[in-house]
CSV table of N, CA, C and O in Angstrom, one decimal:
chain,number,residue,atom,x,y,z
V,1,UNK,N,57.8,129.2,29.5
V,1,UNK,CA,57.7,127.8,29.7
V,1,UNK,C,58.4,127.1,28.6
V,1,UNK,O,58.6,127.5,27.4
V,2,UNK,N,58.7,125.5,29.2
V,2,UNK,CA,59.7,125.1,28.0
V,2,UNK,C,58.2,124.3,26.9
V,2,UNK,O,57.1,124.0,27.2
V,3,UNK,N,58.7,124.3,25.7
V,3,UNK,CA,58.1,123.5,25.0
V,3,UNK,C,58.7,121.7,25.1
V,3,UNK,O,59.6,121.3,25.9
V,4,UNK,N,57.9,120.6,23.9
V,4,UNK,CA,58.9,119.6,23.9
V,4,UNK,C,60.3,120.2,23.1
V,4,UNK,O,60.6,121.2,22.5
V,5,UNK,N,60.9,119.0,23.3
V,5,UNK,CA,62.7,118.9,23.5
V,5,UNK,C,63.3,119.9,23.9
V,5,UNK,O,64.3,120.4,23.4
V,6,UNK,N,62.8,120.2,24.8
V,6,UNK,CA,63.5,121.4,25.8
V,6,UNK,C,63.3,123.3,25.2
V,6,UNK,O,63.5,124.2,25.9
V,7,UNK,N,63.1,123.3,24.3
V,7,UNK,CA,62.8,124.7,23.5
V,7,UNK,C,61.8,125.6,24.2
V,7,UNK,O,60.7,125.1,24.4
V,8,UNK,N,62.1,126.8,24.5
V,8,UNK,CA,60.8,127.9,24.9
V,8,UNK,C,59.8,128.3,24.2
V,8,UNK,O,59.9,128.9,23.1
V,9,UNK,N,59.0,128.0,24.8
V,9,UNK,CA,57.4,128.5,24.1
V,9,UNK,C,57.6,130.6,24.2
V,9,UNK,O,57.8,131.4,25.1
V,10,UNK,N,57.5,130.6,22.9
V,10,UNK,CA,57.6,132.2,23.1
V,10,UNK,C,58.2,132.6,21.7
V,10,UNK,O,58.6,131.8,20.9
V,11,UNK,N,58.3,134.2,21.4
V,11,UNK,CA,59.0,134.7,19.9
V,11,UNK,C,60.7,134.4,19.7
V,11,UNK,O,61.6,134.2,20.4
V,12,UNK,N,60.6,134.3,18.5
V,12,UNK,CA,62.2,134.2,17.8
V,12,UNK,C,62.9,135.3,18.4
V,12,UNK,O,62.2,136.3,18.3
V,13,UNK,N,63.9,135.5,18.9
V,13,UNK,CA,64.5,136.6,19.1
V,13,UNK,C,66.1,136.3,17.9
V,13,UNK,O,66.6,137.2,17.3
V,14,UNK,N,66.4,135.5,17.8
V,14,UNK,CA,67.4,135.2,16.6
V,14,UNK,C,66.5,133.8,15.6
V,14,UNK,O,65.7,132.9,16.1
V,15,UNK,N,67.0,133.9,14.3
V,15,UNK,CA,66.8,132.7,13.6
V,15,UNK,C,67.8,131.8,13.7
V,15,UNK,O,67.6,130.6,13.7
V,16,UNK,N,68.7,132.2,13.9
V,16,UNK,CA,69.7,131.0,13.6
V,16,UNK,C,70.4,131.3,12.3
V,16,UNK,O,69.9,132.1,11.5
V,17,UNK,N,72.0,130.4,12.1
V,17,UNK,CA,72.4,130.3,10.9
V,17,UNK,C,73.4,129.0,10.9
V,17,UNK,O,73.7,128.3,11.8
V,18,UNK,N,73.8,129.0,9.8
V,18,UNK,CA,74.9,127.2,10.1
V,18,UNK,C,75.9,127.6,11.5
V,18,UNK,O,76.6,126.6,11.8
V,19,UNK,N,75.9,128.5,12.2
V,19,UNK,CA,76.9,128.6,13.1
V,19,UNK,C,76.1,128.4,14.5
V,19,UNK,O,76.6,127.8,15.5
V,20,UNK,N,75.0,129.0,14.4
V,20,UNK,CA,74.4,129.2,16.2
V,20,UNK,C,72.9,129.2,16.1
V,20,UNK,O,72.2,129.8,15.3
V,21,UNK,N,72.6,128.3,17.1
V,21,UNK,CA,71.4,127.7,16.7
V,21,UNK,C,69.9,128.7,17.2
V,21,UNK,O,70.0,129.3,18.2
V,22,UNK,N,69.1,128.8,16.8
V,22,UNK,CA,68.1,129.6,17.0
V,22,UNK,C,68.1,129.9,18.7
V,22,UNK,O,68.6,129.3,19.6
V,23,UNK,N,67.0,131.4,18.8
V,23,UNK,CA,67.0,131.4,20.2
V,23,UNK,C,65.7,132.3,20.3
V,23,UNK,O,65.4,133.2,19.5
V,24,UNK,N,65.0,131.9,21.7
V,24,UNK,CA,63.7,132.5,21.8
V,24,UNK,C,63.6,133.7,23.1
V,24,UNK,O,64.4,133.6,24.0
V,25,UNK,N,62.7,134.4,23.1
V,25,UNK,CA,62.5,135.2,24.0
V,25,UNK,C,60.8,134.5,24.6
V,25,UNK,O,60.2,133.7,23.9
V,26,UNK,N,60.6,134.8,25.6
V,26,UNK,CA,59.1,134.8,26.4
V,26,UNK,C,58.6,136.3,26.1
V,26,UNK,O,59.3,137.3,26.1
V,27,UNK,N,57.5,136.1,26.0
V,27,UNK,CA,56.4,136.8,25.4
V,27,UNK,C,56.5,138.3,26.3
V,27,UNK,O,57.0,138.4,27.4
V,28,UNK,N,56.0,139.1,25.7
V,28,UNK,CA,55.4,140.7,26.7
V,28,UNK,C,54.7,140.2,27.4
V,28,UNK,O,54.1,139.2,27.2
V,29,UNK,N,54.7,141.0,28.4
V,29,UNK,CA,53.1,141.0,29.2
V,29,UNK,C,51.9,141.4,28.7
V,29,UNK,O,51.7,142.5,28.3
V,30,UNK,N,50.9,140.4,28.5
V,30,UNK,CA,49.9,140.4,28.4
V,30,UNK,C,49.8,140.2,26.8
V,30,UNK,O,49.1,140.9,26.2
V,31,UNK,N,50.5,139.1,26.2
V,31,UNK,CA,50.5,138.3,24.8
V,31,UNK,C,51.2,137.6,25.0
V,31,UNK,O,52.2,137.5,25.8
V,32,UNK,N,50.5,136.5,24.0
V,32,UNK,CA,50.7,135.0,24.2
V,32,UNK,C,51.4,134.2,23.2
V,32,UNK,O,51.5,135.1,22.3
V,33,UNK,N,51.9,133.2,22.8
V,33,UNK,CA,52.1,132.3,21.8
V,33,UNK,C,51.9,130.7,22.1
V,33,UNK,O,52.8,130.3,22.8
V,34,UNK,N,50.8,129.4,21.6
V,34,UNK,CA,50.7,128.4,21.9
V,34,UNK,C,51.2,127.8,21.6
V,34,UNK,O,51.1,126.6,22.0
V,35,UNK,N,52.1,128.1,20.9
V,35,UNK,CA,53.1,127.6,20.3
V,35,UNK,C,55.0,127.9,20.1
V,35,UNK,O,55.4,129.0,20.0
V,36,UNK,N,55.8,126.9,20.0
V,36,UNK,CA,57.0,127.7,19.8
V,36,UNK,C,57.3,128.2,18.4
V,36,UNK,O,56.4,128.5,17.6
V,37,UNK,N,58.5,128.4,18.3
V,37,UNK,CA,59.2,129.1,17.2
V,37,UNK,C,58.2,130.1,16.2
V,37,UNK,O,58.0,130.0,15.0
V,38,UNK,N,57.8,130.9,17.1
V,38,UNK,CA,56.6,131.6,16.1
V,38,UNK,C,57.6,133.5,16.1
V,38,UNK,O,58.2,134.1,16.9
V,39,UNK,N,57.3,133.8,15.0
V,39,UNK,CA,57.9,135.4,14.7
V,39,UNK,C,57.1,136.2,15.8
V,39,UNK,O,57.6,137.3,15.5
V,40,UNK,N,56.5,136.3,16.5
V,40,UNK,CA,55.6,137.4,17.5
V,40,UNK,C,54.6,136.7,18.6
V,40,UNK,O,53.9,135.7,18.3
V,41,UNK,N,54.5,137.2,19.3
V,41,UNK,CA,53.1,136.9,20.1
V,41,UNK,C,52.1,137.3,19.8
V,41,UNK,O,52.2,137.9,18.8
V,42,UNK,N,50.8,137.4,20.2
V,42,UNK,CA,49.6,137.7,20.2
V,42,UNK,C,49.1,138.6,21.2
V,42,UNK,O,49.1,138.1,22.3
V,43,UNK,N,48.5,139.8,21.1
V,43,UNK,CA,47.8,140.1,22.2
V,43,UNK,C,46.5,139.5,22.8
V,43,UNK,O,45.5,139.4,22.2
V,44,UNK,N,46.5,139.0,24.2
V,44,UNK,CA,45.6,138.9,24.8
V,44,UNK,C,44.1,139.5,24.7
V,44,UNK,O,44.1,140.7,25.0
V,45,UNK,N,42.9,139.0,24.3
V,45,UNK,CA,41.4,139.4,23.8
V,45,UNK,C,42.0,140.2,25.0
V,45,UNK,O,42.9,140.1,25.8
V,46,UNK,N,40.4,141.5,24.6
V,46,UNK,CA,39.9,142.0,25.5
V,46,UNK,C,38.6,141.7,25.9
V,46,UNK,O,37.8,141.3,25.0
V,47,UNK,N,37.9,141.7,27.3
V,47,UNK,CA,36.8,141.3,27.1
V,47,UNK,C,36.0,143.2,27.7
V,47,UNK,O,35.9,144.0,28.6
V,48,UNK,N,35.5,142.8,26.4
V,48,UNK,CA,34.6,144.1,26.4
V,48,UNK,C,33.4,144.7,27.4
V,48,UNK,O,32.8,143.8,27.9
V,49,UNK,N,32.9,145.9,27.6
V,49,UNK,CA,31.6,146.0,29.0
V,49,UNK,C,30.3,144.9,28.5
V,49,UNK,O,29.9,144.7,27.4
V,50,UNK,N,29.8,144.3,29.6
V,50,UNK,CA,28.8,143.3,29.5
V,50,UNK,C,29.7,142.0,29.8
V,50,UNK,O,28.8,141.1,30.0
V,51,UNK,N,31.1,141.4,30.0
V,51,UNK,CA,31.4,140.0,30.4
V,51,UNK,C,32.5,140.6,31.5
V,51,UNK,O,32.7,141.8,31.8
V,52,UNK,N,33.1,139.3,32.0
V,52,UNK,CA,33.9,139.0,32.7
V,52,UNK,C,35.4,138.7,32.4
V,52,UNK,O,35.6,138.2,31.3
V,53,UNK,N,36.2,138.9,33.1
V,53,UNK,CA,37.1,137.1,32.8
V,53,UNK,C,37.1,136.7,33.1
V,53,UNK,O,37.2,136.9,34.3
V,54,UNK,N,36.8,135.3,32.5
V,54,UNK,CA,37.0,133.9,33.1
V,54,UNK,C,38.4,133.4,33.0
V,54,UNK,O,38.8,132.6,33.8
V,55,UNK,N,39.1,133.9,32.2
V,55,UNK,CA,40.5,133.1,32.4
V,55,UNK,C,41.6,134.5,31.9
V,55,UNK,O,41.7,135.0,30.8
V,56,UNK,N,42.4,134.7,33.2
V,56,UNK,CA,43.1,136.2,32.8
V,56,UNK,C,44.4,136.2,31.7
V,56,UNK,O,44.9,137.3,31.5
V,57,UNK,N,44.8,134.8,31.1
V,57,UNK,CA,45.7,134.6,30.1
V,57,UNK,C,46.9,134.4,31.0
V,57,UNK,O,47.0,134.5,32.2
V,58,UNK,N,47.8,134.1,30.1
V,58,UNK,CA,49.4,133.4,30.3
V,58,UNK,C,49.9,134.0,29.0
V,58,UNK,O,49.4,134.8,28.2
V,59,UNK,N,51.2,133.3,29.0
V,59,UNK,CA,52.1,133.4,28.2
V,59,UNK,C,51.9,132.3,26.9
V,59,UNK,O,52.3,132.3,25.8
V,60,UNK,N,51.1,131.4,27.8
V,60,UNK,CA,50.9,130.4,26.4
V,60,UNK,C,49.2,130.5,25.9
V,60,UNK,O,48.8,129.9,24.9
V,61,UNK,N,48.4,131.1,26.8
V,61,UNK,CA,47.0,130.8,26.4
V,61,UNK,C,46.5,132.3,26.2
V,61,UNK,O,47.1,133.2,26.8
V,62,UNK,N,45.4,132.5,25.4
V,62,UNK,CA,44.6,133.7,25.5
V,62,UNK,C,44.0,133.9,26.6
V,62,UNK,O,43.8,132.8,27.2
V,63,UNK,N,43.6,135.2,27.3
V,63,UNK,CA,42.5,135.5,27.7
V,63,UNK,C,41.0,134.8,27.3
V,63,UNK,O,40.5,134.7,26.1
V,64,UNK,N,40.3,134.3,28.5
V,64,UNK,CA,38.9,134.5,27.8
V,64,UNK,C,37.9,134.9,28.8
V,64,UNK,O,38.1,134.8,30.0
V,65,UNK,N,36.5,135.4,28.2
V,65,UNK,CA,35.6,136.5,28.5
V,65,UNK,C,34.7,134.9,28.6
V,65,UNK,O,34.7,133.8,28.0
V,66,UNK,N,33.7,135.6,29.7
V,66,UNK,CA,32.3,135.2,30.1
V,66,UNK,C,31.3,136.4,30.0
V,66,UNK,O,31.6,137.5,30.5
V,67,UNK,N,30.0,136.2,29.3
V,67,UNK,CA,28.9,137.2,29.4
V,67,UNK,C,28.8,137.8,31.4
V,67,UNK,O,29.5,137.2,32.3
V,68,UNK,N,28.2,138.6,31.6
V,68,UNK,CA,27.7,138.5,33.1
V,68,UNK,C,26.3,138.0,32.8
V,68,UNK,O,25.7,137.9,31.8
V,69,UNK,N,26.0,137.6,34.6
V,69,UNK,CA,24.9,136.8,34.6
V,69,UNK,C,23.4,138.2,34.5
V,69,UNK,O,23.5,139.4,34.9
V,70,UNK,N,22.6,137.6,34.0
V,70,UNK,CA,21.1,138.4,34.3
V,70,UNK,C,21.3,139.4,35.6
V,70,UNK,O,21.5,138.9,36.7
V,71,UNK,N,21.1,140.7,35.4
V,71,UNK,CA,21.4,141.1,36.6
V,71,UNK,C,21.9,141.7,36.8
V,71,UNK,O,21.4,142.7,37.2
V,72,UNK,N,23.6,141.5,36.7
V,72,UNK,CA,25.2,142.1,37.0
V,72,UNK,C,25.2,142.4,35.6
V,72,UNK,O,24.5,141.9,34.7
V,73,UNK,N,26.7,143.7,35.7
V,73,UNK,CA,26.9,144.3,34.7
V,73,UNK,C,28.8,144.7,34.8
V,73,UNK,O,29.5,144.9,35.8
V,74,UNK,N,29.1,144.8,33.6
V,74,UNK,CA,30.7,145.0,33.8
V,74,UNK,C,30.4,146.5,33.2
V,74,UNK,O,29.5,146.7,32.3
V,75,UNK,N,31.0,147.3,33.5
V,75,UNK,CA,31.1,148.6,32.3
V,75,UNK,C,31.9,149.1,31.9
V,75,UNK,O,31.7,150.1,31.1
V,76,UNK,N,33.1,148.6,32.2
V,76,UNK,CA,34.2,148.3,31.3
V,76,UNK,C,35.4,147.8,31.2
V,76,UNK,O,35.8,147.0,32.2
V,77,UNK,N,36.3,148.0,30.3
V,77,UNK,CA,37.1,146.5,29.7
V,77,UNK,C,37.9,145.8,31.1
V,77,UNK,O,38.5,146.3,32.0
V,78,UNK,N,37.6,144.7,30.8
V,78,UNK,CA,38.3,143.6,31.4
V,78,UNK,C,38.4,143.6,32.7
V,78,UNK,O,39.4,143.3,33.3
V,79,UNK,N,37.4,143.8,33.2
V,79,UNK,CA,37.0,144.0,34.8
V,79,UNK,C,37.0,142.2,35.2
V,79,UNK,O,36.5,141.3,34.5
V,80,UNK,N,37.6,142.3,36.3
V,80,UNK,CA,37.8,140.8,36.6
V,80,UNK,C,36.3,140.0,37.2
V,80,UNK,O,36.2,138.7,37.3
V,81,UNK,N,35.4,140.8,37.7
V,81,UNK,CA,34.0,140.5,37.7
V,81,UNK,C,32.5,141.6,37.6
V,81,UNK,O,32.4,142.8,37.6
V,82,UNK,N,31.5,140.5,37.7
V,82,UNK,CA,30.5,141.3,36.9
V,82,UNK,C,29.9,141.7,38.3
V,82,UNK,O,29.8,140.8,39.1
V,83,UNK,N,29.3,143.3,38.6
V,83,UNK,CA,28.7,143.5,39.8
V,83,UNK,C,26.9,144.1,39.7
V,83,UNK,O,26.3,144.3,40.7
C-alpha cells in the first residue's frame, strides 16, 4: 500500500544516494510495517492456545488475538476460532 506522497509502506530495499532515490519492497507474508521507510518488517503476534483471531493481519497492521469465550477452547496456535 502506498503511504502519503505516494511512497510504499513496507522495508528499504535500497537507501538511496545523491544519484537515485530510495526504494521499497512490501513486506513478507505474514509481517508487517505501520509505517514507511523502516529497515525490516515485523512478524505478525502469534495468538497462542486459549484465544482466537480477531484480526488475521496485513501488511500494514499486526495480527490480534481474542481470549475464547467460557466454554470454547483453541488448542493451538492461531486457529481462526475458538470451538
Amino acid at each position: 500500500s502506498e503511504a502519503a506522497g505516494g511512497r510504499m509502506k513496507g522495508q528499504i530495499d535500497f537507501a538511496g544516494s545523491a544519484t537515485a532515490d530510495r526504494t521499497c519492497i512490501a513486506c513478507a507474508a505474514e509481517t508487517y510495517t505501520s509505517s514507511g521507510n523502516q529497515m525490516s518488517c515485523t512478524p505478525w503476534t502469534d495468538c497462542v492456545p486459549g484465544e482466537e483471531i480477531d484480526f488475521a493481519g496485513s501488511a500494514t497492521a499486526d495480527r490480534t488475538c481474542v481470549a475464547c469465550e467460557t466454554g470454547t477452547y483453541a488448542g493451538n496456535t492461531n486457529q481462526v476460532s475458538c470451538t
